[in-house]
Short mmCIF file of N, CA and C in Angstrom, two decimals:
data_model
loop_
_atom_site.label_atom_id
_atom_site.label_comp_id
_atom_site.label_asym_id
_atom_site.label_seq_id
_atom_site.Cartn_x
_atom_site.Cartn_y
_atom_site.Cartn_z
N UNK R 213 23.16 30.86 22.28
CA UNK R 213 22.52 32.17 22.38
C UNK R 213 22.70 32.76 23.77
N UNK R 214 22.93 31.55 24.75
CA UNK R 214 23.22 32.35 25.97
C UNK R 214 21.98 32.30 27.37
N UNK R 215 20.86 31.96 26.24
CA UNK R 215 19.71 32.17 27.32
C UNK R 215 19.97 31.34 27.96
N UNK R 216 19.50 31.12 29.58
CA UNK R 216 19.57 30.10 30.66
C UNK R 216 18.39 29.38 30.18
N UNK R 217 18.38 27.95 30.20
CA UNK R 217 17.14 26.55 30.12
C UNK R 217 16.79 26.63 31.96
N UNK R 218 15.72 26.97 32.13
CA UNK R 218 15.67 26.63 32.99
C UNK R 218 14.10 25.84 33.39
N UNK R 219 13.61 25.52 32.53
CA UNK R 219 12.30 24.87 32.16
C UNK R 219 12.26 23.43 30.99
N UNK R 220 11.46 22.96 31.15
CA UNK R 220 11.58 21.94 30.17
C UNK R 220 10.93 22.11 28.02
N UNK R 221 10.41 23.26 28.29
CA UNK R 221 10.05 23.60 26.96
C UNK R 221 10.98 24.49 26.21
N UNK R 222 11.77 25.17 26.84
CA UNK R 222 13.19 25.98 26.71
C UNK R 222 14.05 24.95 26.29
N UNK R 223 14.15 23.68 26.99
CA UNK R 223 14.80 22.47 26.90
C UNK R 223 14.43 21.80 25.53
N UNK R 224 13.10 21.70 25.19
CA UNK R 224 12.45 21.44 24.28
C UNK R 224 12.85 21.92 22.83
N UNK R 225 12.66 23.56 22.64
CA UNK R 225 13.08 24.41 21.24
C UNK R 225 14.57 24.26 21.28
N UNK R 226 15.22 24.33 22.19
CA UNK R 226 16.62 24.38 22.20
C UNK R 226 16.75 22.84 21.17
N UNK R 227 16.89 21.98 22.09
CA UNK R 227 17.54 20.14 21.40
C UNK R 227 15.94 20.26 19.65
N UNK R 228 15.40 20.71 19.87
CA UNK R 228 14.60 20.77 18.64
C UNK R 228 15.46 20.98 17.28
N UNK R 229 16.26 22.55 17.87
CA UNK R 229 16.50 23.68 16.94
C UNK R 229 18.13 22.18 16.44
N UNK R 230 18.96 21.92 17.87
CA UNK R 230 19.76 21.32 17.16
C UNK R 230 19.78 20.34 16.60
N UNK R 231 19.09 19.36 16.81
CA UNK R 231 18.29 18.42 16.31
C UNK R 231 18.64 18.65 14.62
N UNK R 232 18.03 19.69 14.23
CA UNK R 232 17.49 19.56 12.70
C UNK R 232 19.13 20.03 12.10
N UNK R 233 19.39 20.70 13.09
CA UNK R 233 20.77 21.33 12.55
C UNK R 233 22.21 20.36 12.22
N UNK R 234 21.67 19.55 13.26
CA UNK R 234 22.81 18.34 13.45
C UNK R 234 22.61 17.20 12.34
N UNK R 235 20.89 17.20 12.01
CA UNK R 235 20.36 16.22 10.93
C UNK R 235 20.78 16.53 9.60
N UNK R 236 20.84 17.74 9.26
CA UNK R 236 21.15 18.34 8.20
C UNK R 236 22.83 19.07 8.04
N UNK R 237 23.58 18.30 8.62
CA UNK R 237 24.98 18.53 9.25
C UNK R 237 25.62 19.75 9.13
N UNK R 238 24.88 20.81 10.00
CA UNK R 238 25.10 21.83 10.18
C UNK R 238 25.62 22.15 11.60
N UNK R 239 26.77 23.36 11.15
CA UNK R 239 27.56 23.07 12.89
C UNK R 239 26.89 23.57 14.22
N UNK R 240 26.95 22.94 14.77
CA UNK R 240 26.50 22.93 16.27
C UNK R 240 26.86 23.56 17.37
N UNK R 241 26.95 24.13 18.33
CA UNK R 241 27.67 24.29 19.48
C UNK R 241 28.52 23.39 20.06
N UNK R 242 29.96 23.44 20.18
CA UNK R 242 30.85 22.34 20.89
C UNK R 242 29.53 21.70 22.41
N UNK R 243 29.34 22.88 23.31
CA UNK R 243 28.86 22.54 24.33
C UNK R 243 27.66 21.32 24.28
N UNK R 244 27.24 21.75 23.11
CA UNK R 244 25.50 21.07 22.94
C UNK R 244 26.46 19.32 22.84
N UNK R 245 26.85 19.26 22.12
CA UNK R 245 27.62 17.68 22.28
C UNK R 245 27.34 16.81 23.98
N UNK R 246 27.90 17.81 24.84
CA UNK R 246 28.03 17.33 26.53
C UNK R 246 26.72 16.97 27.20
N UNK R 247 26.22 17.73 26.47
CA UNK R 247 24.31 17.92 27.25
C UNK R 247 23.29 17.29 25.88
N UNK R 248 23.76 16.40 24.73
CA UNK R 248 22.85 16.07 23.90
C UNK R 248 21.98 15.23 24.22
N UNK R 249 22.42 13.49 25.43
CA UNK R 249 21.77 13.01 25.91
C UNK R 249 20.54 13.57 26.55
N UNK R 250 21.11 13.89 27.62
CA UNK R 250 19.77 14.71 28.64
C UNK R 250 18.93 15.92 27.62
N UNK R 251 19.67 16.80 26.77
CA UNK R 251 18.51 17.20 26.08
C UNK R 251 17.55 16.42 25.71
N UNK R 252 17.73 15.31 24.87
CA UNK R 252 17.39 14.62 23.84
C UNK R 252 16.04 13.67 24.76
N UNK R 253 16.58 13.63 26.13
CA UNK R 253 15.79 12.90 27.28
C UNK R 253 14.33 14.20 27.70
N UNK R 254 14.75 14.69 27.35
CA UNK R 254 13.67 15.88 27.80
C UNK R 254 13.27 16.10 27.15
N UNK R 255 13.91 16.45 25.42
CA UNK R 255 12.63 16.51 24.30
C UNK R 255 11.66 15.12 24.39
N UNK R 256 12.67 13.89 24.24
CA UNK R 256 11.31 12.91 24.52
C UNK R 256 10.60 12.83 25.31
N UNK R 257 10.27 13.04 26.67
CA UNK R 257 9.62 13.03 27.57
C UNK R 257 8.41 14.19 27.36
N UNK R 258 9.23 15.39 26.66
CA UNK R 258 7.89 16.19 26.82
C UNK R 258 6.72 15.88 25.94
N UNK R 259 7.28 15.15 24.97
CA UNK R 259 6.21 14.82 23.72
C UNK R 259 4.88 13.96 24.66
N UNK R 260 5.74 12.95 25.95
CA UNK R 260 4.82 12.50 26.46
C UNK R 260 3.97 13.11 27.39
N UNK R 261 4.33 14.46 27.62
CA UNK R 261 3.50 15.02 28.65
C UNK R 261 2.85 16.08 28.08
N UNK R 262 3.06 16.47 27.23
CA UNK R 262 2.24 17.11 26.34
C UNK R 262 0.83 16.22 25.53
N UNK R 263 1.21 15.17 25.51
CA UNK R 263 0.21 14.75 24.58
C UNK R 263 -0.51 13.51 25.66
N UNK R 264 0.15 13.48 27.05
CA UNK R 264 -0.39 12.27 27.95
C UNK R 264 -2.20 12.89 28.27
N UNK R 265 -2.70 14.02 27.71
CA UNK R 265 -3.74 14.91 28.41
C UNK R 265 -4.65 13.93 27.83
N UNK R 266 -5.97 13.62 28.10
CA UNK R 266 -7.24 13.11 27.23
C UNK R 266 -7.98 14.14 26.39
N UNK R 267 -7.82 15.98 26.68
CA UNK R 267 -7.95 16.68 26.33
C UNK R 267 -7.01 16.72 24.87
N UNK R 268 -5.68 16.75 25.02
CA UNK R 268 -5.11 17.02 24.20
C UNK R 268 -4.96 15.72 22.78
N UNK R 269 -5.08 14.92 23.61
CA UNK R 269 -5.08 13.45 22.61
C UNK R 269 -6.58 13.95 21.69
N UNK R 270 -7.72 14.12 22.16
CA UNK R 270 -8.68 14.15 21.74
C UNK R 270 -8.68 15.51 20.57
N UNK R 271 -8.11 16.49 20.97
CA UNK R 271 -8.69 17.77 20.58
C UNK R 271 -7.12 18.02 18.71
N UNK R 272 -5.90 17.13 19.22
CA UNK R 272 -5.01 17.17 18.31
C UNK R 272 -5.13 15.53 17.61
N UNK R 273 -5.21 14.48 18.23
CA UNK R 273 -5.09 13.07 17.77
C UNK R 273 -6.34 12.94 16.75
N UNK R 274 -7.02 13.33 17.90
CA UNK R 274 -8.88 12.38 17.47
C UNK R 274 -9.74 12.61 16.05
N UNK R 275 -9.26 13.98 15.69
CA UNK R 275 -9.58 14.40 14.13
C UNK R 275 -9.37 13.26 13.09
N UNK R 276 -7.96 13.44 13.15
CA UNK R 276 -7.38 12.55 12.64
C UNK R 276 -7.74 10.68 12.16
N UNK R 277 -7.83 10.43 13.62
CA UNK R 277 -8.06 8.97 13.90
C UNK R 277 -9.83 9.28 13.43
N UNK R 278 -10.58 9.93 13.62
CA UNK R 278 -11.98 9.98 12.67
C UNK R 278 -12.02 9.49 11.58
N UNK R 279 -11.07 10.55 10.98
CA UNK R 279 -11.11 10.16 9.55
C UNK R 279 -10.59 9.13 8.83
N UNK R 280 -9.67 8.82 9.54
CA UNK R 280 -8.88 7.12 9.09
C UNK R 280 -9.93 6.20 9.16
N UNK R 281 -10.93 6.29 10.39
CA UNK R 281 -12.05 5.63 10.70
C UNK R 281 -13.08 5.18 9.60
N UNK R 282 -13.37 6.42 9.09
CA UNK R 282 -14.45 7.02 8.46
C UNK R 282 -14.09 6.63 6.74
N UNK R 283 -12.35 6.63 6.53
CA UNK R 283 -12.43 5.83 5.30
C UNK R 283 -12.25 4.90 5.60
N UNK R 284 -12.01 3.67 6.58
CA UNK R 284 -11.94 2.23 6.62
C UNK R 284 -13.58 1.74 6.14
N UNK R 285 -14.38 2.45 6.80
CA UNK R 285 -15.86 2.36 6.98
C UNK R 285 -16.59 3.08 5.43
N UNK R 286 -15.61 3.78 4.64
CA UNK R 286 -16.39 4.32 3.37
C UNK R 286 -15.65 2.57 2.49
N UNK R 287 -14.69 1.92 3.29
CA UNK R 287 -14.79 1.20 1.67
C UNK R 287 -14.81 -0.15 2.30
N UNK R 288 -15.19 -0.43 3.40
CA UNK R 288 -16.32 -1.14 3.62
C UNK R 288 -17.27 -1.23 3.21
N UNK R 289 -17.98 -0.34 2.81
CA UNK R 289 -19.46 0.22 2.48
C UNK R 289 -20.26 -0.18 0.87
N UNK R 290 -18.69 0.04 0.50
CA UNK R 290 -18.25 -0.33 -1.07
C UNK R 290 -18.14 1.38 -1.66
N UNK R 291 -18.28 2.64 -0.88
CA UNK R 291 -18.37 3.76 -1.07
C UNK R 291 -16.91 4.28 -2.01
N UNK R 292 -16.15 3.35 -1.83
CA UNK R 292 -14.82 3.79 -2.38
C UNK R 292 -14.24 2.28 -2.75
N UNK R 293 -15.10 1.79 -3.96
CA UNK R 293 -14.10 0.81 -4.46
C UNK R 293 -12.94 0.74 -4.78
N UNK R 294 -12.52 1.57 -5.79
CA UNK R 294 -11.00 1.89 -6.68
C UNK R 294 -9.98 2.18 -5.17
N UNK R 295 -10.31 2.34 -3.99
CA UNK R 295 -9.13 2.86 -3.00
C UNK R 295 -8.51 1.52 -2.82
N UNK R 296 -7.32 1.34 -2.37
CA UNK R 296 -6.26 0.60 -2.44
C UNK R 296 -5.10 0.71 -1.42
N UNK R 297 -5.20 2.10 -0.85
CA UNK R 297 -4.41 2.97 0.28
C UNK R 297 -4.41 4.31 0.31
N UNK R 298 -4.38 5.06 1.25
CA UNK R 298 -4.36 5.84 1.13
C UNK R 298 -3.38 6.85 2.38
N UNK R 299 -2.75 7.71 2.08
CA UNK R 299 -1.36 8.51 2.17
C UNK R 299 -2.09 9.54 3.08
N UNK R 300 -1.67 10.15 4.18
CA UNK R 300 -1.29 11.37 5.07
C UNK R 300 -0.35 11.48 5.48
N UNK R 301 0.53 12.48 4.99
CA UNK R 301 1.85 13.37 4.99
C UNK R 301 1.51 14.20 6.57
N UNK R 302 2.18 13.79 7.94
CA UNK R 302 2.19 14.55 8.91
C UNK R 302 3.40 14.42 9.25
N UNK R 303 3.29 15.25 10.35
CA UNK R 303 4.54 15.55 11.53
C UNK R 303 5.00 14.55 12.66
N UNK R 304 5.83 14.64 13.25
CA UNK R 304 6.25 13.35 14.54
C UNK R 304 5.33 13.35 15.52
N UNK R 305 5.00 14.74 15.97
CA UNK R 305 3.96 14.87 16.76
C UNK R 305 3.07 14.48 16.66
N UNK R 306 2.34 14.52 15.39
CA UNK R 306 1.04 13.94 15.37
C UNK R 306 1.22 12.33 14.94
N UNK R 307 2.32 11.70 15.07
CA UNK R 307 2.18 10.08 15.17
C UNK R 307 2.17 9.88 16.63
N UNK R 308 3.03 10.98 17.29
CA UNK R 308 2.76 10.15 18.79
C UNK R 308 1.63 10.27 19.19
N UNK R 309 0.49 11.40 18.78
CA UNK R 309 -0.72 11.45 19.35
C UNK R 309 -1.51 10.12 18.57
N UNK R 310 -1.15 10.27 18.08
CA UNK R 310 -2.07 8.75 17.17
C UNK R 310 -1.72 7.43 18.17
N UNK R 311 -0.31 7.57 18.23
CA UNK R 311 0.17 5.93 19.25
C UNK R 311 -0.37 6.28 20.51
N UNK R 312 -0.89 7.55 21.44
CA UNK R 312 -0.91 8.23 22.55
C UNK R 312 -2.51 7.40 23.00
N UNK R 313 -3.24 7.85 21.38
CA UNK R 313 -4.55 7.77 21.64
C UNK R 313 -4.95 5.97 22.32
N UNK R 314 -4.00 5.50 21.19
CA UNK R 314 -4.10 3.52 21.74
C UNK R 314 -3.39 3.80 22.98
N UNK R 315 -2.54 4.54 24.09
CA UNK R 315 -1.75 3.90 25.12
C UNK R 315 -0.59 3.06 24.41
N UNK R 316 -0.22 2.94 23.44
CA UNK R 316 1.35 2.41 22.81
C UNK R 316 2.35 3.53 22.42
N UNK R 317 2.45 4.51 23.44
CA UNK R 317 3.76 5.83 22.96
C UNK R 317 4.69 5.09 23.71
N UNK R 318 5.67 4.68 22.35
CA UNK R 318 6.99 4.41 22.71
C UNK R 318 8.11 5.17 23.93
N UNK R 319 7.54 6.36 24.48
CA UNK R 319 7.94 7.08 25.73
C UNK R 319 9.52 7.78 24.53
N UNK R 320 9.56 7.78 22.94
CA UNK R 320 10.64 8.12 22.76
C UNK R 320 10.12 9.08 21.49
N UNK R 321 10.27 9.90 20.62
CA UNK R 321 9.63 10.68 20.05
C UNK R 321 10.07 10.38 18.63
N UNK R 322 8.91 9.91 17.63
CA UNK R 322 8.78 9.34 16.61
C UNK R 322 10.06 9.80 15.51
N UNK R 323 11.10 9.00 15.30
CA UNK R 323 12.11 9.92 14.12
C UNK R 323 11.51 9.80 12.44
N UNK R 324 12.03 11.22 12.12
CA UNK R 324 11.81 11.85 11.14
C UNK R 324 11.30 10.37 9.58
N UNK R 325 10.62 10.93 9.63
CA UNK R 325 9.72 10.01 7.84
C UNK R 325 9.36 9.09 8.49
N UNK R 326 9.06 8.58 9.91
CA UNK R 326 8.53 7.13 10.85
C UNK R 326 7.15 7.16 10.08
N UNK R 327 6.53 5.73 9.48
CA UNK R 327 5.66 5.54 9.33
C UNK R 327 4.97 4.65 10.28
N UNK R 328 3.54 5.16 10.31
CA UNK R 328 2.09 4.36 11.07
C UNK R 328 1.51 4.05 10.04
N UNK R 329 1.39 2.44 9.85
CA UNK R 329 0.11 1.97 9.15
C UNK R 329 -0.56 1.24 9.81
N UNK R 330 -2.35 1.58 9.11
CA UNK R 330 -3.42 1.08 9.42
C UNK R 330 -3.88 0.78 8.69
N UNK R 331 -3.76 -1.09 8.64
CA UNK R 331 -4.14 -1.85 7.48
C UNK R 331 -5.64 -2.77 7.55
N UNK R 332 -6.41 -2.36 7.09
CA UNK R 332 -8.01 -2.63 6.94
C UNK R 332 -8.17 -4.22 6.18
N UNK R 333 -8.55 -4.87 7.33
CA UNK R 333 -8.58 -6.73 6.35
C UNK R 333 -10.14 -7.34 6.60
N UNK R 334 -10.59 -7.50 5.68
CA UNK R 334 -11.92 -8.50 5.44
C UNK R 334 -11.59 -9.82 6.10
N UNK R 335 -12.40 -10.15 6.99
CA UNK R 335 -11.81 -11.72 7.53
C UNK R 335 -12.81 -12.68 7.19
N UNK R 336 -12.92 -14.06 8.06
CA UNK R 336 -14.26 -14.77 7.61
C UNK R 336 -15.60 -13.99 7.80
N UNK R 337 -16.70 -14.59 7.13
CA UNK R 337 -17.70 -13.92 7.78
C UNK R 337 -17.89 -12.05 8.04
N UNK R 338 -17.41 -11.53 7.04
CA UNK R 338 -17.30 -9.95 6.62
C UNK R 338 -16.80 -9.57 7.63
N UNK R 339 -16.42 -10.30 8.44
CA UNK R 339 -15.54 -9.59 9.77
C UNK R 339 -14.35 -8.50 9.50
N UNK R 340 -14.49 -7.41 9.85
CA UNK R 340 -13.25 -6.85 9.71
C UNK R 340 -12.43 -6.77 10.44
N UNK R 341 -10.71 -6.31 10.16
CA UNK R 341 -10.01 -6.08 11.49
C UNK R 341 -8.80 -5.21 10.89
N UNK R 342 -8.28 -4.21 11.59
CA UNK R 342 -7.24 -3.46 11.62
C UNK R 342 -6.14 -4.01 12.31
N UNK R 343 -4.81 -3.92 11.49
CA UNK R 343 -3.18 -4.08 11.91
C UNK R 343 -2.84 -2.95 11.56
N UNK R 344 -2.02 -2.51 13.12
CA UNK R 344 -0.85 -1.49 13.39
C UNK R 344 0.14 -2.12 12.73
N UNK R 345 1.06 -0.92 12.29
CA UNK R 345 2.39 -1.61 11.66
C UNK R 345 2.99 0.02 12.26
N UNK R 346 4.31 -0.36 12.63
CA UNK R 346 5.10 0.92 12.61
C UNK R 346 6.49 1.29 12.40
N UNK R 347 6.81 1.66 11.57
CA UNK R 347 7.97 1.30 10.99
C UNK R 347 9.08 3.18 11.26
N UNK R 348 9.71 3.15 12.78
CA UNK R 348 10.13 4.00 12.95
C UNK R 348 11.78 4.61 12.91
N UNK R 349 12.25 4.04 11.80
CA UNK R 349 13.18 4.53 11.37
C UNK R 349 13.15 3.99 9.46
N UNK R 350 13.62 5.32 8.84
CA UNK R 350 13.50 5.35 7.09
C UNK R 350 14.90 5.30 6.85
N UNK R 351 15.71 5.12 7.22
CA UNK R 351 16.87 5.70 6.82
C UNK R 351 17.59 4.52 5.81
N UNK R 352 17.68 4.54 4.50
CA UNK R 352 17.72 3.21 3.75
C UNK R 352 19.61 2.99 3.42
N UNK R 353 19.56 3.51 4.07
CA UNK R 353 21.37 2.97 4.42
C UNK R 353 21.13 1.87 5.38
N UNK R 354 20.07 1.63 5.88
CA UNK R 354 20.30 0.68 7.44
C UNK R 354 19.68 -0.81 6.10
N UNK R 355 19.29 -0.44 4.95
CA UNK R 355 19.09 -1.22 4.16
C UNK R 355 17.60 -2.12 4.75
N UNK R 356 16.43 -2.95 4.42
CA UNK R 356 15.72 -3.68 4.17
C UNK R 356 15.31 -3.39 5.77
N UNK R 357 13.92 -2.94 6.11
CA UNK R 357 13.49 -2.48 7.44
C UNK R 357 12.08 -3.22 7.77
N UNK R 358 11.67 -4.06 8.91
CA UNK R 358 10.58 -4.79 9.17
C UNK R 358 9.80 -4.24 9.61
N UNK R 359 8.87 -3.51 9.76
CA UNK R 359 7.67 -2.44 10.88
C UNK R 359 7.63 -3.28 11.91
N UNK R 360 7.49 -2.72 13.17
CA UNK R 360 7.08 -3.16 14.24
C UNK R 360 5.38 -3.45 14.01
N UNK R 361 4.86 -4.88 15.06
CA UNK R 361 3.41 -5.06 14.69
C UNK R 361 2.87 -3.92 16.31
N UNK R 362 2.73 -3.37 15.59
CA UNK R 362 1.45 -2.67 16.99
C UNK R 362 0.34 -3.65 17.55
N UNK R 363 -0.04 -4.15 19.01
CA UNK R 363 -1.28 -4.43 19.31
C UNK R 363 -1.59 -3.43 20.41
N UNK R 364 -3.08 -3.56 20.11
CA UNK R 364 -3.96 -2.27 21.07
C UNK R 364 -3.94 -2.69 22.62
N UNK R 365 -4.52 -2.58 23.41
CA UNK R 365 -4.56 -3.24 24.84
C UNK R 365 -5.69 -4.07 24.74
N UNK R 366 -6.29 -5.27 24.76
CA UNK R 366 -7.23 -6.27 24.81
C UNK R 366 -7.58 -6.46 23.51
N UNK R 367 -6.32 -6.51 22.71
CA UNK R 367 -6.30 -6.67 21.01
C UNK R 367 -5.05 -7.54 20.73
N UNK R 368 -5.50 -8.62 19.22
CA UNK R 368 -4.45 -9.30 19.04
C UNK R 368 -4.03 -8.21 17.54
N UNK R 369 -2.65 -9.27 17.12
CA UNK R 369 -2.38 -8.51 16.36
C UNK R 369 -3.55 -8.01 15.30
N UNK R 370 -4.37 -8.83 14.81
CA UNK R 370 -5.78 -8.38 13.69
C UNK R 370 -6.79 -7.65 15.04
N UNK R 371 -6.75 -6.76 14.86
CA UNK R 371 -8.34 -6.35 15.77
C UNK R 371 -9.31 -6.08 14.78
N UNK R 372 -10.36 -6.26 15.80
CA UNK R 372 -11.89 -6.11 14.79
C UNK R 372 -12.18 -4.67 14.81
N UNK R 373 -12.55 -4.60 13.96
CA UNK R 373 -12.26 -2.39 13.45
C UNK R 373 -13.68 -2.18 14.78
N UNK R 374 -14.83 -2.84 14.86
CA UNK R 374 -15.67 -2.57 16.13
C UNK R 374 -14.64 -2.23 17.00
N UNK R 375 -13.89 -3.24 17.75
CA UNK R 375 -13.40 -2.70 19.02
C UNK R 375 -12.08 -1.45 18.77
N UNK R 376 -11.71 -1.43 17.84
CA UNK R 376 -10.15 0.01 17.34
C UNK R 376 -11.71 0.85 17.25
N UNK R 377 -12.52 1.07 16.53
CA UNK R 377 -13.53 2.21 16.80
C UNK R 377 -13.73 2.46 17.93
N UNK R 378 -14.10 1.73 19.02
CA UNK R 378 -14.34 1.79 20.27
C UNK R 378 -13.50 2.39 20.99
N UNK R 379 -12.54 2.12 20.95
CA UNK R 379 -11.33 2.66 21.54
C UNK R 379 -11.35 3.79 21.21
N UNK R 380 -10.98 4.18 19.94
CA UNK R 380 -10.67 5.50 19.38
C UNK R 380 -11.91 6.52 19.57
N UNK R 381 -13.31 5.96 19.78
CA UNK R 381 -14.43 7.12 19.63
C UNK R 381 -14.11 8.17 20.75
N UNK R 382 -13.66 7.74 21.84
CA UNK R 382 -13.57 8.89 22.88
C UNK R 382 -13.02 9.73 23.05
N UNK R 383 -11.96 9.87 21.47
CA UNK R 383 -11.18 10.71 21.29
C UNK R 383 -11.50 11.79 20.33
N UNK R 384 -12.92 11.51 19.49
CA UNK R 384 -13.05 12.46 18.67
C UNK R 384 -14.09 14.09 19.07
N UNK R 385 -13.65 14.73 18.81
CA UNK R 385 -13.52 15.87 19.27
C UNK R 385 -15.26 16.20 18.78
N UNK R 386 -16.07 16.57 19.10
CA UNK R 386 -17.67 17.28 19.28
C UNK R 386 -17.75 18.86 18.70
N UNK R 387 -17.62 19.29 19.50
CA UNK R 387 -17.93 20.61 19.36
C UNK R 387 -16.45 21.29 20.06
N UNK R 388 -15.81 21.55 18.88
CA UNK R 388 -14.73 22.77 19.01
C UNK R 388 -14.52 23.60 19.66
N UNK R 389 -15.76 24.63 19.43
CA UNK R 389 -15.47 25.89 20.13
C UNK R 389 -15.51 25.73 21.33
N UNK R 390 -16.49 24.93 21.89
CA UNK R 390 -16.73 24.41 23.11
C UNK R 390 -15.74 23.75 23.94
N UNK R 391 -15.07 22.74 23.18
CA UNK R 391 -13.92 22.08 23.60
C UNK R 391 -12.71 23.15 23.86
N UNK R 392 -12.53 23.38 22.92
CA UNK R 392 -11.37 24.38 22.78
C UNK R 392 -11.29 25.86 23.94
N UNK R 393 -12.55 25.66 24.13
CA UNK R 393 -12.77 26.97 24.96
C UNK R 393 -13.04 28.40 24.05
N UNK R 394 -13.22 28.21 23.02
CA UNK R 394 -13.35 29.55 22.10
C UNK R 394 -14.44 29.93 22.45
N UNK R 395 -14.47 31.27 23.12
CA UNK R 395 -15.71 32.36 22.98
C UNK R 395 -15.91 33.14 21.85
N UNK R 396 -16.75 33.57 21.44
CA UNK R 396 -17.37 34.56 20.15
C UNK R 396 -18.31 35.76 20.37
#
């Protein structure tokens, strides 16, 4: 298009735009080839500085991580017997804020269909505990794929859903308007 990059979010929509274009093998700019690395270094990086905020983890992550919370704890309860798993369809962005919120962002920006699971286990003694699993590449040409085990920071691989709550509470967002800064 011509415009000069001379910022890192310019840097950002640009390797974004080719990104999808190149995924979906659509032609590209010869030039973009020379500069795909270092783009590609700057889209990942910004994901981390965008989402490194406690503000921003909280106000985009923390919803989220509530409610994952909130059904581990409904079928605990026995509130939701028949559940078995349950599915949220999001964006890359919002997995890195999810890995952002534990302090485990891979510093590289989640590729396309990457799954996060959070697997809820009854242990001895009604103990519960959550396993990260993350399984960041789908692409089933690479054939038969292992998830990576996520651990939290002062967590083994099983953590006790007490301390992943703990962690995660400081991220859930209060009062909106307030947070957000919305006046009325």
């Amino acid at each position: 298009s011509g415009t000069p990059i001379t910022d890192w979010i310019t840097a950002y929509y640009l390797f974004d735009t080719l990104f999808v274009e190149n995924k979906y093998n659509l032609t590209i700019p010869v030039w973009a080839h020379k500069y795909w690395d270092e783009l590609q270094e700057v889209y990942d990086e910004s994901y981390y500085w965008w989402y490194k905020s406690y503000l921003m983890k909280r106000l985009r992550g923390g919803p989220l991580m509530k409610k994952l919370i909130e059904i581990m704890n409904e079928k605990i309860d026995g509130e939701l017997p028949d559940l078995k798993f349950q599915i949220f369809s999001t964006h890359d962005d919002n997995l890195a804020l999810l890995l952002e919120i534990f302090d485990i962002f891979p510093l590289k920006l989640p590729p396309y269909a990457s799954t996060l699971l959070f697997e809820l286990y009854r242990g001895t003694y009604n103990a519960n505990f959550v396993r990260l699993l993350y399984l960041n590449s789908t692409e089933p040409e690479l054939g038969n794929q292992t998830p990576h085990i996520l651990k939290l920071h002062g967590c083994e691989e099983y953590c006790p859903l007490e301390f992943f709550t703990k962690s995660a509470q400081p991220f859930f967002p209060v009062n909106w308007e307030e947070e957000c800064g919305i006046t009325r």
